[in-house]
PDB file of C-alpha atoms in Angstrom:
ATOM      1  CA  MET A 633      40.358  67.815  99.556  1.00 38.00           C
ATOM      2  CA  ASN A 634      42.641  66.511 102.304  1.00 44.00           C
ATOM      3  CA  ASP A 635      43.850  63.038 101.387  1.00 51.00           C
ATOM      4  CA  ASN A 636      44.174  62.090 105.031  1.00 77.00           C
ATOM      5  CA  ILE A 637      40.433  62.430 105.693  1.00 89.00           C
ATOM      6  CA  ASP A 638      38.461  59.274 104.930  1.00 94.00           C
ATOM      7  CA  LEU A 639      34.861  60.554 104.555  1.00 95.00           C
ATOM      8  CA  SER A 640      33.535  57.042 104.216  1.00 95.00           C
ATOM      9  CA  LEU A 641      33.973  56.755 107.981  1.00 95.00           C
ATOM     10  CA  LEU A 642      30.990  59.203 108.381  1.00 96.00           C
ATOM     11  CA  GLY A 643      28.738  57.059 106.310  1.00 95.00           C
ATOM     12  CA  GLY A 644      27.124  55.182 109.084  1.00 96.00           C
ATOM     13  CA  VAL A 645      26.647  58.250 111.221  1.00 97.00           C
ATOM     14  CA  LEU A 646      25.058  60.160 108.411  1.00 97.00           C
ATOM     15  CA  ASP A 647      22.814  57.152 107.429  1.00 96.00           C
ATOM     16  CA  GLU A 648      21.564  57.050 110.978  1.00 97.00           C
ATOM     17  CA  TYR A 649      21.076  60.740 111.817  1.00 97.00           C
ATOM     18  CA  ALA A 650      21.047  62.908 108.579  1.00 96.00           C
ATOM     19  CA  ASP A 651      17.250  62.738 108.252  1.00 95.00           C
ATOM     20  CA  ILE A 652      16.481  63.244 111.982  1.00 95.00           C
ATOM     21  CA  LYS A 653      15.555  66.824 112.836  1.00 94.00           C
ATOM     22  CA  GLY A 654      17.611  68.310 115.674  1.00 95.00           C
ATOM     23  CA  SER A 655      20.466  65.769 115.389  1.00 96.00           C
ATOM     24  CA  LEU A 656      23.228  68.105 114.287  1.00 97.00           C
ATOM     25  CA  ILE A 657      25.040  68.156 117.649  1.00 96.00           C
ATOM     26  CA  THR A 658      24.959  64.346 117.737  1.00 97.00           C
ATOM     27  CA  ILE A 659      26.367  64.209 114.260  1.00 97.00           C
ATOM     28  CA  LEU A 660      29.138  66.709 115.147  1.00 97.00           C
ATOM     29  CA  GLN A 661      29.980  64.700 118.294  1.00 96.00           C
ATOM     30  CA  HIS A 662      30.296  61.446 116.334  1.00 96.00           C
ATOM     31  CA  THR A 663      32.349  63.242 113.672  1.00 97.00           C
ATOM     32  CA  GLN A 664      34.719  64.565 116.289  1.00 94.00           C
ATOM     33  CA  ASP A 665      34.939  61.080 117.851  1.00 91.00           C
ATOM     34  CA  ILE A 666      35.955  59.677 114.529  1.00 93.00           C
ATOM     35  CA  TYR A 667      38.523  62.306 113.402  1.00 92.00           C
ATOM     36  CA  GLY A 668      39.508  63.963 116.755  1.00 87.00           C
ATOM     37  CA  TYR A 669      38.201  67.245 115.403  1.00 92.00           C
ATOM     38  CA  LEU A 670      35.742  68.610 112.722  1.00 96.00           C
ATOM     39  CA  PRO A 671      37.517  68.627 109.411  1.00 96.00           C
ATOM     40  CA  LYS A 672      36.255  71.133 106.793  1.00 96.00           C
ATOM     41  CA  GLU A 673      35.597  68.228 104.368  1.00 96.00           C
ATOM     42  CA  ALA A 674      33.405  66.486 106.927  1.00 97.00           C
ATOM     43  CA  ILE A 675      31.419  69.626 107.581  1.00 97.00           C
ATOM     44  CA  GLU A 676      30.791  69.996 103.826  1.00 97.00           C
ATOM     45  CA  LEU A 677      29.593  66.411 103.639  1.00 97.00           C
ATOM     46  CA  ILE A 678      27.373  66.840 106.711  1.00 97.00           C
ATOM     47  CA  SER A 679      25.825  69.960 104.965  1.00 97.00           C
ATOM     48  CA  GLU A 680      25.245  67.984 101.783  1.00 97.00           C
ATOM     49  CA  ARG A 681      23.560  65.066 103.545  1.00 96.00           C
ATOM     50  CA  THR A 682      21.477  67.064 106.042  1.00 97.00           C
ATOM     51  CA  GLY A 683      20.567  70.101 103.953  1.00 97.00           C
ATOM     52  CA  ILE A 684      21.930  72.336 106.739  1.00 97.00           C
ATOM     53  CA  ALA A 685      24.022  75.240 105.522  1.00 97.00           C
ATOM     54  CA  THR A 686      27.744  74.994 106.322  1.00 97.00           C
ATOM     55  CA  SER A 687      27.535  78.455 107.960  1.00 97.00           C
ATOM     56  CA  GLU A 688      24.863  77.148 110.320  1.00 97.00           C
ATOM     57  CA  ILE A 689      26.915  74.056 111.122  1.00 97.00           C
ATOM     58  CA  MET A 690      29.965  76.251 111.771  1.00 96.00           C
ATOM     59  CA  GLY A 691      27.779  78.506 113.994  1.00 95.00           C
ATOM     60  CA  VAL A 692      26.764  75.507 116.114  1.00 95.00           C
ATOM     61  CA  GLY A 693      30.304  74.148 116.111  1.00 93.00           C
ATOM     62  CA  THR A 694      31.853  77.418 117.344  1.00 90.00           C
ATOM     63  CA  PHE A 695      29.173  78.029 119.864  1.00 90.00           C
ATOM     64  CA  TYR A 696      29.994  74.830 121.866  1.00 86.00           C
ATOM     65  CA  THR A 697      33.436  74.631 123.354  1.00 77.00           C
ATOM     66  CA  GLN A 698      33.434  70.823 123.077  1.00 83.00           C
ATOM     67  CA  PHE A 699      34.123  71.121 119.306  1.00 90.00           C
ATOM     68  CA  ARG A 700      37.480  71.644 117.716  1.00 88.00           C
ATOM     69  CA  PHE A 701      38.291  72.622 114.181  1.00 91.00           C
ATOM     70  CA  GLU A 702      41.999  71.665 114.267  1.00 86.00           C
ATOM     71  CA  PRO A 703      43.548  68.356 115.075  1.00 87.00           C
ATOM     72  CA  VAL A 704      44.811  67.969 118.641  1.00 88.00           C
ATOM     73  CA  GLY A 705      48.000  66.243 119.916  1.00 92.00           C
ATOM     74  CA  LYS A 706      48.172  62.769 121.198  1.00 93.00           C
ATOM     75  CA  TYR A 707      47.771  64.267 124.646  1.00 95.00           C
ATOM     76  CA  LEU A 708      45.014  66.886 125.175  1.00 93.00           C
ATOM     77  CA  ILE A 709      45.768  68.871 128.336  1.00 96.00           C
ATOM     78  CA  MET A 710      42.746  70.540 129.706  1.00 95.00           C
ATOM     79  CA  LEU A 711      43.780  72.891 132.516  1.00 97.00           C
ATOM     80  CA  CYS A 712      41.059  74.006 134.904  1.00 96.00           C
ATOM     81  CA  GLN A 713      40.759  77.801 135.359  1.00 96.00           C
ATOM     82  CA  GLY A 714      37.840  77.634 137.786  1.00 95.00           C
ATOM     83  CA  THR A 715      37.865  79.669 141.019  1.00 96.00           C
ATOM     84  CA  ALA A 716      39.222  76.940 143.301  1.00 97.00           C
ATOM     85  CA  CYS A 717      41.998  76.180 140.845  1.00 97.00           C
ATOM     86  CA  HIS A 718      42.786  79.823 140.277  1.00 96.00           C
ATOM     87  CA  VAL A 719      43.034  80.550 144.023  1.00 97.00           C
ATOM     88  CA  ASN A 720      45.334  77.463 144.394  1.00 97.00           C
ATOM     89  CA  GLY A 721      47.721  78.308 141.721  1.00 97.00           C
ATOM     90  CA  SER A 722      46.490  77.303 138.275  1.00 97.00           C
ATOM     91  CA  GLU A 723      48.250  80.343 136.754  1.00 97.00           C
ATOM     92  CA  LEU A 724      51.525  78.950 137.921  1.00 98.00           C
ATOM     93  CA  ILE A 725      50.728  75.593 136.457  1.00 98.00           C
ATOM     94  CA  LEU A 726      49.734  77.255 133.167  1.00 98.00           C
ATOM     95  CA  GLN A 727      53.048  78.989 133.074  1.00 98.00           C
ATOM     96  CA  THR A 728      54.865  75.762 133.826  1.00 98.00           C
ATOM     97  CA  ILE A 729      53.081  74.046 130.923  1.00 98.00           C
ATOM     98  CA  LYS A 730      53.857  76.983 128.541  1.00 98.00           C
ATOM     99  CA  ASP A 731      57.504  76.940 129.590  1.00 98.00           C
ATOM    100  CA  GLU A 732      57.882  73.212 129.293  1.00 97.00           C
ATOM    101  CA  LEU A 733      56.021  72.723 125.992  1.00 97.00           C
ATOM    102  CA  GLY A 734      56.410  76.130 124.294  1.00 97.00           C
ATOM    103  CA  ILE A 735      52.757  76.487 123.526  1.00 97.00           C
ATOM    104  CA  ASP A 736      49.932  78.721 124.571  1.00 96.00           C
ATOM    105  CA  ASP A 737      46.214  77.941 125.198  1.00 94.00           C
ATOM    106  CA  GLY A 738      44.667  76.493 122.010  1.00 89.00           C
ATOM    107  CA  GLN A 739      47.975  75.440 120.549  1.00 92.00           C
ATOM    108  CA  THR A 740      49.701  72.141 119.780  1.00 93.00           C
ATOM    109  CA  THR A 741      53.384  71.263 120.053  1.00 95.00           C
ATOM    110  CA  GLU A 742      55.291  70.978 116.738  1.00 93.00           C
ATOM    111  CA  ASP A 743      55.752  67.298 117.252  1.00 94.00           C
ATOM    112  CA  GLY A 744      51.953  66.851 117.584  1.00 92.00           C
ATOM    113  CA  LEU A 745      52.308  65.329 121.056  1.00 96.00           C
ATOM    114  CA  PHE A 746      50.627  67.881 123.285  1.00 97.00           C
ATOM    115  CA  SER A 747      47.745  70.304 122.901  1.00 95.00           C
ATOM    116  CA  LEU A 748      46.668  72.787 125.589  1.00 95.00           C
ATOM    117  CA  LYS A 749      43.164  73.970 126.322  1.00 92.00           C
ATOM    118  CA  CYS A 750      42.269  76.063 129.315  1.00 94.00           C
ATOM    119  CA  VAL A 751      38.706  75.247 130.511  1.00 92.00           C
ATOM    120  CA  ALA A 752      36.313  76.999 132.868  1.00 91.00           C
ATOM    121  CA  CYS A 753      35.880  74.089 135.307  1.00 92.00           C
ATOM    122  CA  LEU A 754      36.630  70.343 135.435  1.00 93.00           C
ATOM    123  CA  GLY A 755      34.444  69.825 138.542  1.00 93.00           C
ATOM    124  CA  CYS A 756      37.343  68.515 140.678  1.00 94.00           C
ATOM    125  CA  CYS A 757      37.587  71.461 143.059  1.00 95.00           C
ATOM    126  CA  SER A 758      38.926  69.390 145.919  1.00 96.00           C
ATOM    127  CA  LEU A 759      41.928  68.422 143.870  1.00 96.00           C
ATOM    128  CA  SER A 760      42.750  71.973 142.783  1.00 97.00           C
ATOM    129  CA  PRO A 761      44.704  73.016 140.844  1.00 98.00           C
ATOM    130  CA  VAL A 762      43.755  70.144 138.439  1.00 98.00           C
ATOM    131  CA  MET A 763      44.209  69.153 134.806  1.00 97.00           C
ATOM    132  CA  MET A 764      42.928  66.346 132.664  1.00 96.00           C
ATOM    133  CA  ILE A 765      45.154  64.785 130.064  1.00 96.00           C
ATOM    134  CA  ASN A 766      42.909  62.682 127.706  1.00 92.00           C
ATOM    135  CA  GLU A 767      40.917  60.652 130.244  1.00 89.00           C
ATOM    136  CA  ASP A 768      43.229  60.926 133.215  1.00 96.00           C
ATOM    137  CA  THR A 769      42.831  63.557 136.023  1.00 97.00           C
ATOM    138  CA  TYR A 770      45.887  65.027 137.806  1.00 98.00           C
ATOM    139  CA  GLY A 771      45.296  66.955 140.965  1.00 97.00           C
ATOM    140  CA  SER A 772      47.050  68.954 143.714  1.00 98.00           C
ATOM    141  CA  LEU A 773      49.456  70.125 141.029  1.00 98.00           C
ATOM    142  CA  THR A 774      52.743  71.897 141.651  1.00 98.00           C
ATOM    143  CA  PRO A 775      55.193  73.094 138.974  1.00 98.00           C
ATOM    144  CA  ASP A 776      57.443  70.162 139.738  1.00 98.00           C
ATOM    145  CA  LYS A 777      54.627  67.586 139.648  1.00 98.00           C
ATOM    146  CA  THR A 778      53.438  69.084 136.364  1.00 98.00           C
ATOM    147  CA  LYS A 779      56.907  68.822 134.810  1.00 98.00           C
ATOM    148  CA  LYS A 780      57.186  65.253 135.959  1.00 98.00           C
ATOM    149  CA  ILE A 781      53.823  64.298 134.421  1.00 98.00           C
ATOM    150  CA  LEU A 782      54.782  65.908 131.082  1.00 98.00           C
ATOM    151  CA  LYS A 783      58.178  64.260 131.034  1.00 97.00           C
ATOM    152  CA  GLU A 784      56.637  60.758 131.741  1.00 97.00           C
ATOM    153  CA  LEU A 785      54.084  61.290 128.963  1.00 97.00           C
ATOM    154  CA  ARG A 786      56.781  62.355 126.519  1.00 95.00           C
ATOM    155  CA  GLU A 787      58.948  59.324 127.352  1.00 95.00           C
ATOM    156  CA  ALA A 788      55.981  57.036 127.048  1.00 93.00           C
ATOM    157  CA  ALA A 789      55.179  58.280 123.581  1.00 87.00           C
ATOM    158  CA  VAL A 790      58.663  57.336 122.195  1.00 80.00           C
TER     159      VAL A 790
END
């Protein structure tokens, strides 16, 4: 068991939803809100409390792209790969992020500061190319603008 995972934090969620049929996605969403991802220990506890097999929980968790099974960095970069962003240079922005941070899609920097996730669409086509970092949206990206944003976030984290 991972000593960093406080399973007691799940108590209230499981007390509220464990006995409600069809509530697995809600439980997983709350779990991810608590821990930032779905820890193995939490999945096992959810299975225990709901009677749903861990394999079924994992099946649901892997089906929906909103769920993560590894911790993410302080800054989660979601880079749009939709048509408008692609046409307007999102591949160049992706390469800039990879070069600046030394990570690929789905990876986290060694210092735990940044995670990168390419997504199908952020729904901000008029701002393309666009990325979200945590709750903030950055649009009309260029390689230089992207470098500046990453530099400012790195400096703010110190």
